[in-house]
Coordinates of C-alpha atoms in Angstrom, one line a residue:
M1 CA 24.2 24.2 7.4
N2 CA 26.3 25.7 4.6
I3 CA 25.7 29.4 3.7
S4 CA 26.6 30.2 0.1
Y5 CA 28.7 33.2 -0.7
R6 CA 26.6 36.0 -2.1
R7 CA 27.5 39.1 -4.2
L8 CA 26.0 42.5 -3.7
S9 CA 25.4 42.8 -7.4
E10 CA 22.9 39.9 -7.1
Y11 CA 20.7 41.8 -4.6
I12 CA 17.3 42.9 -5.9
P13 CA 15.9 45.8 -4.0
V14 CA 12.3 46.0 -2.9
D15 CA 10.1 49.0 -3.7
I16 CA 8.5 49.5 -0.2
A17 CA 6.0 52.1 -1.5
R18 CA 4.6 49.6 -4.1
L19 CA 4.8 46.6 -1.7
R20 CA 3.0 48.4 1.1
P21 CA 0.8 51.0 -0.6
K22 CA -0.6 53.9 1.4
D23 CA -0.7 53.2 5.1
S24 CA -1.1 49.4 4.8
Y25 CA 1.9 48.5 7.0
A26 CA 0.8 50.9 9.8
S27 CA -2.7 49.4 9.5
L28 CA -1.4 45.9 9.9
I29 CA 0.5 46.9 13.1
K30 CA -2.5 48.7 14.5
S31 CA -4.9 45.8 13.7
R32 CA -2.7 42.9 14.7
T33 CA -4.9 42.0 17.7
H34 CA -8.2 42.1 15.9
A35 CA -8.8 38.5 16.6
I36 CA -9.0 39.0 20.4
D37 CA -10.0 42.6 20.7
G38 CA -13.6 41.7 21.6
L39 CA -12.5 39.2 24.3
I40 CA -10.1 41.7 25.9
A41 CA -12.8 44.4 25.9
R42 CA -15.2 42.1 27.7
H43 CA -12.9 40.2 30.0
G44 CA -9.7 42.2 30.3
Q45 CA -7.8 39.0 29.2
I46 CA -8.3 35.9 27.2
P47 CA -10.5 33.5 29.2
E48 CA -8.5 30.4 30.1
D49 CA -11.3 28.0 29.0
L50 CA -10.8 29.2 25.4
L51 CA -7.1 28.2 25.3
I52 CA -5.7 24.7 24.8
V53 CA -2.2 23.6 26.0
R54 CA -0.2 22.3 23.1
A55 CA 2.6 19.8 22.8
C56 CA 5.4 20.8 20.6
P57 CA 4.1 20.8 17.0
T58 CA 7.4 19.3 15.7
C59 CA 8.5 16.7 18.2
A60 CA 5.3 16.4 20.4
S61 CA 7.3 16.9 23.6
P62 CA 5.3 18.5 26.5
R63 CA 8.4 20.1 27.9
F64 CA 8.9 23.8 27.3
R65 CA 10.1 27.0 28.9
D66 CA 8.6 30.5 28.5
E67 CA 10.2 32.6 25.8
L68 CA 8.1 35.8 25.8
R69 CA 4.7 37.4 26.3
K70 CA 2.9 39.5 23.8
D71 CA -0.7 40.5 23.0
H72 CA -2.0 38.6 26.0
M73 CA -0.4 35.3 24.7
T74 CA 2.6 33.3 25.7
V75 CA 5.3 32.1 23.4
V76 CA 7.5 29.2 24.6
R77 CA 10.5 27.2 23.5
C78 CA 10.6 23.4 23.3
E79 CA 13.2 21.9 25.6
V80 CA 13.7 19.0 23.3
C81 CA 13.9 20.2 19.6
D82 CA 14.2 24.0 20.3
L83 CA 11.1 25.1 18.3
V84 CA 9.5 28.3 19.5
Y85 CA 5.7 28.3 19.5
V86 CA 2.6 29.8 21.0
N87 CA 1.3 27.8 24.0
P88 CA -1.5 27.7 25.0
A89 CA -3.5 28.5 21.8
F90 CA -7.0 28.7 20.5
D91 CA -8.7 25.8 18.7
E92 CA -8.8 25.1 14.9
K93 CA -12.3 26.6 14.6
H94 CA -11.1 29.9 16.0
Y95 CA -8.2 30.2 13.5
R96 CA -10.4 29.3 10.5
S97 CA -12.8 32.0 11.5
V98 CA -10.0 34.5 11.9
Y99 CA -8.7 34.0 8.4
S100 CA -12.2 34.3 6.9
S101 CA -13.1 37.4 9.0
E102 CA -13.9 40.8 7.4
E103 CA -11.1 42.3 9.6
Y104 CA -8.5 40.0 8.2
Q105 CA -9.7 40.4 4.7
E106 CA -9.4 44.1 5.0
I107 CA -5.8 43.8 6.2
M108 CA -4.9 41.5 3.3
K109 CA -6.8 43.7 0.8
D110 CA -4.5 46.6 1.7
L111 CA -1.4 44.5 1.7
G112 CA -2.1 42.0 -1.0
I113 CA -4.7 43.1 -3.5
D114 CA -3.5 46.7 -3.9
S115 CA 0.0 45.5 -4.5
H116 CA -0.8 42.4 -6.5
D117 CA 0.7 43.5 -9.8
Y118 CA 4.0 44.4 -8.1
R119 CA 4.0 41.1 -6.2
V120 CA 3.7 39.2 -9.5
E121 CA 6.5 41.3 -11.1
R122 CA 8.9 41.3 -8.2
F123 CA 8.2 38.2 -6.0
G124 CA 6.1 35.8 -8.1
T125 CA 8.6 35.8 -11.0
E126 CA 11.5 35.4 -8.6
R127 CA 9.9 32.5 -6.8
V128 CA 9.0 30.6 -10.0
S129 CA 12.5 31.2 -11.3
I130 CA 14.0 29.7 -8.1
M131 CA 11.7 26.7 -8.3
A132 CA 12.6 26.2 -12.0
R133 CA 16.2 25.6 -11.0
Y134 CA 15.2 22.6 -9.0
V135 CA 12.3 21.1 -10.9
D136 CA 13.6 18.3 -13.0
V137 CA 11.2 17.5 -15.8
P138 CA 11.6 16.6 -19.5
D139 CA 11.5 19.7 -21.9
D140 CA 8.1 18.6 -23.3
T141 CA 6.5 18.3 -19.8
T142 CA 4.2 21.0 -18.4
V143 CA 5.1 21.6 -14.8
A144 CA 2.2 20.9 -12.4
Y145 CA 2.4 23.4 -9.5
L146 CA 0.3 23.9 -6.3
D147 CA 0.6 27.0 -4.1
V148 CA -0.9 26.4 -0.7
G149 CA -1.9 29.7 1.0
C150 CA -1.8 31.4 -2.4
S151 CA -3.3 34.8 -1.3
T152 CA -4.3 36.6 -4.4
G153 CA -2.4 34.1 -6.6
F154 CA 0.5 36.3 -7.6
V155 CA 2.9 33.3 -7.7
V156 CA 0.3 31.2 -9.6
E157 CA 0.0 34.0 -12.1
A158 CA 3.8 34.2 -12.5
A159 CA 3.9 30.4 -13.0
A160 CA 1.3 30.7 -15.8
V161 CA 3.5 33.2 -17.6
R162 CA 6.2 30.6 -17.5
G163 CA 3.9 28.0 -19.0
W164 CA 3.2 26.0 -15.8
R165 CA -0.1 24.6 -14.8
G166 CA -0.7 26.3 -11.5
I167 CA -3.4 25.9 -8.9
G168 CA -3.7 28.0 -5.7
I169 CA -5.7 27.4 -2.5
D170 CA -6.4 29.8 0.4
L171 CA -8.7 30.4 3.3
N172 CA -9.2 34.1 2.5
P173 CA -12.3 34.3 0.3
S174 CA -11.7 37.9 -1.0
A175 CA -8.2 37.1 -2.0
V176 CA -9.4 34.0 -3.9
E177 CA -12.2 35.9 -5.6
F178 CA -9.6 38.6 -6.7
G179 CA -7.5 35.9 -8.3
L180 CA -10.5 34.2 -10.0
Q181 CA -11.4 37.5 -11.6
R182 CA -7.9 37.5 -13.1
G183 CA -8.5 34.0 -14.7
L184 CA -6.4 32.1 -12.2
D185 CA -7.3 28.6 -10.9
L186 CA -7.7 29.5 -7.2
R187 CA -9.9 27.6 -4.7
H188 CA -11.2 28.7 -1.3
T189 CA -10.4 25.6 0.7
A190 CA -7.9 24.1 3.1
L191 CA -5.3 21.6 1.8
E192 CA -6.8 18.8 3.9
D193 CA -10.2 19.4 2.4
E194 CA -9.2 19.4 -1.3
A195 CA -9.2 15.9 -3.0
F196 CA -6.1 16.1 -5.1
D197 CA -4.6 12.9 -6.4
P198 CA -1.4 11.7 -4.7
E199 CA 1.9 12.5 -6.4
S200 CA 0.2 14.8 -8.9
F201 CA 2.5 17.9 -8.6
H202 CA 6.1 18.5 -9.6
A203 CA 6.3 21.4 -7.1
V204 CA 4.3 22.5 -4.1
S205 CA 4.8 25.7 -2.2
L206 CA 3.7 26.9 1.2
F207 CA 4.7 30.6 1.4
D208 CA 4.0 32.1 4.9
V209 CA 1.7 29.1 5.9
L210 CA 3.3 26.9 8.5
E211 CA 3.7 29.6 11.0
H212 CA -0.1 30.0 11.1
L213 CA -1.0 26.4 11.8
L214 CA -1.9 24.5 15.0
H215 CA -0.8 21.3 13.4
P216 CA 1.9 22.2 10.8
Q217 CA 3.1 18.6 10.5
A218 CA -0.3 17.4 9.3
T219 CA -0.4 20.0 6.6
L220 CA 3.2 19.3 5.6
D221 CA 2.5 15.6 5.4
A222 CA -0.5 16.3 3.2
A223 CA 1.6 18.5 0.9
V224 CA 4.4 15.8 0.7
R225 CA 1.8 13.2 -0.4
L226 CA 1.0 15.4 -3.4
I227 CA 4.5 15.8 -4.6
K228 CA 5.8 13.4 -7.3
P229 CA 9.0 11.4 -6.4
G230 CA 11.9 13.7 -7.1
G231 CA 9.6 16.8 -6.9
I232 CA 10.2 19.7 -4.6
L233 CA 8.6 21.6 -1.7
F234 CA 9.3 25.3 -1.4
L235 CA 8.7 27.0 2.0
Y236 CA 8.8 30.5 3.3
V237 CA 8.5 31.1 7.1
P238 CA 9.5 34.0 9.3
N239 CA 13.0 33.5 10.6
Y240 CA 13.0 33.7 14.4
D241 CA 16.8 34.1 14.4
S242 CA 16.5 37.2 12.2
A243 CA 17.9 40.7 12.4
S244 CA 14.3 41.9 13.0
R245 CA 14.1 40.1 16.3
L246 CA 17.6 40.8 17.3
F247 CA 17.0 44.6 16.7
L248 CA 13.4 44.9 18.0
G249 CA 12.9 41.9 20.3
A250 CA 9.2 41.2 20.8
D251 CA 8.3 44.4 19.0
A252 CA 9.3 42.7 15.7
H253 CA 6.1 42.7 13.8
F254 CA 6.3 39.0 12.7
I255 CA 6.1 38.0 16.4
W256 CA 2.3 38.0 16.1
P257 CA 1.0 35.4 18.5
T258 CA -2.6 35.8 17.7
H259 CA -1.8 34.6 14.1
H260 CA 1.7 33.2 14.0
L261 CA 1.7 30.1 16.1
N262 CA 5.1 28.6 15.2
Y263 CA 8.5 30.3 14.9
Y264 CA 11.2 28.5 13.0
T265 CA 15.0 28.9 12.6
P266 CA 17.3 27.4 10.0
S267 CA 18.0 24.5 12.4
T268 CA 14.4 23.8 13.5
L269 CA 13.1 24.0 10.0
T270 CA 15.8 21.6 8.8
D271 CA 14.8 19.3 11.6
L272 CA 11.1 19.4 10.5
M273 CA 12.1 18.5 6.9
R274 CA 14.1 15.5 8.1
R275 CA 11.2 14.3 10.2
S276 CA 9.0 14.5 7.0
G277 CA 11.5 12.4 4.9
L278 CA 12.6 15.3 2.7
D279 CA 16.1 16.3 1.6
V280 CA 17.0 20.0 2.0
V281 CA 18.6 21.3 -1.2
M282 CA 18.5 25.0 -0.7
M283 CA 18.2 27.4 2.3
T284 CA 18.6 31.1 2.3
T285 CA 17.1 34.2 3.8
E286 CA 15.7 37.4 2.4
G287 CA 14.0 40.2 4.4
L288 CA 12.9 43.7 5.0
D289 CA 14.6 43.8 8.4
I290 CA 16.2 47.1 7.9
S291 CA 13.1 48.7 6.5
D292 CA 11.0 47.4 9.4
Y293 CA 13.6 48.7 11.9
L294 CA 13.7 52.1 10.2
W295 CA 9.9 52.3 10.2
Y296 CA 9.7 51.4 13.9
Q297 CA 12.4 54.0 14.9
R298 CA 10.8 56.7 12.7
E299 CA 7.1 56.1 13.4
V300 CA 7.1 54.7 16.9
V301 CA 10.2 56.0 18.6
G302 CA 10.3 59.3 16.6
Q303 CA 14.0 59.1 15.8
D304 CA 15.7 60.6 12.8
V305 CA 17.0 57.7 10.8
S306 CA 18.0 59.5 7.6
S307 CA 21.7 58.6 8.1
I308 CA 20.8 54.9 8.1
E309 CA 18.2 55.1 5.2
V310 CA 21.0 55.7 2.7
L311 CA 22.6 52.4 3.6
A312 CA 19.4 50.4 3.9
D313 CA 19.8 48.2 0.8
T314 CA 23.5 47.4 1.5
L315 CA 22.7 46.6 5.2
Q316 CA 19.8 44.4 4.1
F317 CA 22.1 42.5 1.7
L318 CA 24.6 41.8 4.5
V319 CA 21.8 40.6 6.8
N320 CA 20.5 38.3 4.0
A321 CA 24.0 37.0 3.2
G322 CA 24.6 36.0 6.8
C323 CA 21.3 34.1 6.9
Y324 CA 19.7 36.6 9.3
G325 CA 17.0 37.9 6.9
K326 CA 13.4 37.8 8.3
N327 CA 12.1 35.5 5.6
L328 CA 13.5 32.0 5.7
R329 CA 13.4 30.2 2.4
L330 CA 13.9 26.4 2.0
I331 CA 13.6 24.0 -0.9
A332 CA 13.4 20.3 -0.1
R333 CA 13.2 17.4 -2.4
K334 CA 11.1 14.3 -2.1
P335 CA 13.3 11.2 -2.6
V336 CA 12.8 8.9 -5.4
D337 CA 11.8 5.5 -4.2
T338 CA 14.6 3.1 -5.4
T339 CA 13.1 0.0 -3.7
P340 CA 13.3 -2.9 -6.2

């Protein structure tokens, strides 16, 4: 993988206070096990009959070795393709109920709805601008865009500002309702349940989606079918080989095995794209690794981190530039069929 040289002048800081209003980040950390709290209170552990052993969700190998334990669940590493994933896990019905639950909606309300305007301004605009560099359409063509796992629709809203025809889908009903009230075309559904015509979008995005799925390959294949030949897929997933994990180990908050079932690296995500017949055209990382580390040391450990805080943006830039940022970004192109 080639890592492009990056300049500090290109770094765009993140306003943490606007992104994580009030105590939303602390609430997320505190509530991370909401999906299993009732089970633990009743049984002291997760009953084995509720868990299903998984083959590797990328290569289907049954061979794995233990990686870590957290929140009463086990994370393993595939011995064939190196993917890190939760094993065993709950069934599909369990996860769908989790993402529709009142507890999860409250978490997302604090993190998503209350910061929606900032997310449009800072992240939605940036993501659409990145996609625009790779979407190749005639000047008089309106870009058709689908955001899978759209949350409140902040990227769909930014796409509309650019003149794109954007649609978003998500399993969180309150997030979708919020976006509908803003006039966005959002739908409360799963990708596999929505009857879109094949090859109907120039760009499809899955931001922070694949890590949540029991069967990411099935969702990825469904997304690829919807992309026009020559169109693009834009992915965000947590980067397992990130500074956050190197600094904090299993305490890194994105290691969230009740919700995050798959943990990708630049190499394992590239492998997944190859298996899906896509050509990777961009890979980079961005993150809040330094902010998360400072929060943990300040709020959990009780350490004075003021001397590091003044360097936070510069340190984060260096982390990102080395491809160790917590958020792994990838754009892959669907080949044009040149068969005569």
